[in-house]
Amino acid sequence: MIHFVLLVSRQGKVRLTKWYSPYTQKERSKVIRELSGVILSRGPKLCNFVEWRGYKVVYKRYASLYFCMCIDEDDNELEVLEIIHHFVEILDRYFGSVCELDLIFHFHKAYYILDELLIAGELQESSKKTVARIISTQDQLVEAAKEEAGSISNIIAQATK
Amino acid sequence: MNPFSSGTRLRDMIRSIRACKTAAEERGVVRKECAEIRASINENDPHDRHRNLAKLMFIHMLGYPTHFGQMECLKLIASPGFPEKRIGYLGLMLLLDERQEVLMLVTNSLKQDLNHTNQYVVGLALCALGNICSAEMARDLAPEVERLIQFRDPNIRKKAALCSTRIVRKVPDLAENFINAASSLLKEKHHGVLITGVQLCYELCKINDEALEFFRKKCTEGLIKTLKDITNSAYQPEYDVAGITDPFLHIRLLKLLRVLGQGDADASDLMTDILAQVATRTESNKNAGNAVLYECVETIMAIEDTSSLRVLAINILGRFLSNRDNNIRYVALNMLMKAIAFDDQAVQRHRVTILECVKDPDASIRKRALELVSLLVNANNVKQLTKDLIDYLEISDEDFKEDLSEKICSIVDKFSPEKIWYIDQMLKVLSEAGKFVKDDVWHTLIVVISNASELHGYTVRALYKAVLTYSEQETLVRVAIWCIGEYGDLLVNNVGMLGIEDPVTVTECDAVDVIEDAITRHNSDMTTKAMALVALLKLSSRFPSISERIKDIIVKQKGSLLLEMQQRAIEFNSILDRHINIRSSLVERMPVPDEAASRARRSGSLPASDSTMSKPSVSIPNGVTAAPLVDLLDLDSDDILAPPTSSGVDFLQDLLGVDLGSSPAQSGATPPPKAGTDLLLDILSIGTPSPAQNSASSIDLLSTADTLSSPAPSSIATTAPSGMFDLLDGLSPSPSKQATNGPAYPPIVAYESSSLKIEFSFSKMPGNPQTTNVQATFINLSPNTFTDFIFQAAVPKFLQLHLDPASGNILSASGKVTQNLRVTNSQHGKKSLVMRMKIGYRVNGKDVLEEGQINNFPRGL
């Protein structure tokens, strides 16, 4: 299983973390610090797998972001590389040529997408189209609810003026 | 936008935080935002809750504490609207973890949401549950989730399947409930549901044997068919990745098949066709294809043997191994380690390629390759492999040298065909990477060297040559010093030349040069310098002609700032000065340690040398106790000295420490006790090879008097560091039954032999029952005069002993000498006094030693 997902920028800033195994807050910061150090210091031509604390960490660099996923010893690393790529492609499709800024300002949306992709550290859906469809339906629900709330508030606002 | 909303929008907050130039500025902004959020929370205004939570999540990601927001998550989850629930659940998953009790409060909301009419809300709940539920929550909500596996919407079914995965991981007992539901999922057409269903079955099989049996019987064929379909299916744009339709599904199916086929010949039989098909027809130019091939190879390796498949698998791995992509090579190395288990030959064929990988610039690959190489070693290829590895050792990076040298040492250790080869290889490793070599490795080397008596000459010459070139490798220098010290005469006289050696003339001066260099070099550490002094002492006996020079070197060290060096120098110097007659017996060849025993001890012992370091401090005159070398110091000094008795003791540590005072004649050279041997005897003999030397060193330590005539017997055996003295209690029979509990204690005859009688008489100070004054009288029963008379005593841990100077140290025939002792018994009333003593004197030009144990102290002392 995937134990956690970590997105770090080149400068070591954390952009997204998702934990599928129990780690306390303190442990999380420690892990992030350690792992960022290890991964950010690796050269460009090296393989995408790092052995760390008895687990394997698969990472891939996309522009200025490192996508890292920590897996068990007996998991298929090449597949996890594919999962990372799958995630990035979905993000790309959703945001339209995603860049790091998108992930900063719309981090909650990135999380929603991740939640449609992985649950309990396992892959949920292999079709990008399906994921995109589900996300957009949910976004529409949110929009609709907001509009409704907006219209009621307007009425109240008008009434209390 | 709600016109009544207060506070900044999420976007603005993020922007302002990013605009901060310093960490302090950022902290200020964050603090302000947190204050606003807290105020807003207190107002309990539902409108801004989701924005507040979004902000809190961002702040949390930056690393600031956000505990005050946890209840907000709960309130949001309990709200009726979808957007609120969505962000509430996200906040829940981000800000809380399963160990927090607050999580329990969500259980009710979760239950309601799992039964919600809006399927997206159900989806949210399943997702949250699947990511962070604790065991209790899992138990509570398992029935709901089970029901949802059969929901009408595939989106929910797949989420429920993964959520169940987590539930059975957390609560394995519930596995049985999910078996039926899971098997129904395997017949699905929807890929998402199929993937998650297969995953659930995999988990169930891993956890529960019944499930495994069930799936094996009922579902294997269905799964194989599904895999066949997907492998042969036409192009499906939705699922296609690099030419393979849904590689993820391929991989999941292969994984499940692996578990089903493992250990079961029938199931494995059924699979062979499809596995062969996948293995041969999958394109391997893209990562997706390679991922599928990798999984396929793993499955082939795991299921029951069909040799043609295995050959196929290893061929694929061979291809991977020569792939330019680092990832593929890494994966191949990994797999080959497993393949060795059943087909060593096939893997051996790739040995050359694997060796190339050891030299790869990528650290991960190097590590894997090294591990693989060490598995490949067998008696046939060990020489070639070691040669290659050592060649590489010379050019590898510093951080890799440690791993590499460790591996080489263990390979050499396990497989060395002959001693001379072993010694050669170890020398090379020490020359290249000596400072990474651990202590027990070079200790073992010394054990082997001393056991290989026919190779002593060869070894010492090789070491001499090596240390001239590689003098900065600490371990090499140490081994060389030891050998030169021991076998210096072989070195100089070219004894035991083997046919392969070139003759080399080494004079005694050269040998001493090497050792002097080790002492004076500024970056030698203490152990090396100390060993060097010992070696010099040995050489002074073996090379009598340059004894003067050696003496000079030792004398120079008397002023050393290192306590260890100073002490040794002083002691050795006094040996050279005054006790020249015993020197040769002192430094005779070391008795050969038993190789098998040392091996066993090494493999059974704890991180060896460290255990000896943790000895409590010993009272050394200067009051300095620091360095681990204190141990060696202890063993040298005449005081106290229980050499450590824990079985974790490093064998050679004893030898090195004991080395100084040992002479083969005495059993002190063998490491202390195995229970049963006479402990205290060893203590005294190790510490004091001859009473004369002993007194000399104690004199030098404690006073400036130069003559032997005024011995200052120091407080021997006050703080005994180890439990040896407790054993002593066990050894000695309980003191005399002639218990006189009255305050008057009769004098006793402590010791009597044909030439000497010792009487003790006792008195106690009033008001101090624990301390006893003993007046010892030594009577010379022989017709000869005793000179250099010395009395020493040792007592167990619970006693403290203080010896006053004797009235004299010459006993004429039938003469007497008296000496006062003070004994303080910390276990007064519970344990009686007991003492071991040793007497040394000179009669008719001969040194005599007498020893005995005094058990007949009156009780109550």
PDB file of C-alpha atoms in Angstrom, chain B residues 458 461 465 494 497-505:
ATOM      1  CA  TYR B 458      54.912 -13.948   5.482  1.00  0.00           C
ATOM      2  CA  ARG B 461      56.583  -8.960   6.078  1.00  0.00           C
ATOM      3  CA  LYS B 465      55.425  -3.387   3.334  1.00  0.00           C
ATOM      4  CA  ASN B 494      63.421 -13.431   7.069  1.00  0.00           C
ATOM      5  CA  MET B 497      59.957 -17.278   3.563  1.00  0.00           C
ATOM      6  CA  LEU B 498      57.387 -18.578   1.168  1.00  0.00           C
ATOM      7  CA  GLY B 499      58.249 -19.224  -2.434  1.00  0.00           C
ATOM      8  CA  ILE B 500      56.169 -16.358  -3.692  1.00  0.00           C
ATOM      9  CA  GLU B 501      57.831 -13.718  -1.627  1.00  0.00           C
ATOM     10  CA  ASP B 502      60.506 -11.344  -2.731  1.00  0.00           C
ATOM     11  CA  PRO B 503      63.275 -11.172  -0.240  1.00  0.00           C
ATOM     12  CA  VAL B 504      63.305  -8.001   1.719  1.00  0.00           C
ATOM     13  CA  THR B 505      65.826  -6.871   4.224  1.00  0.00           C
TER      14      THR B 505
END
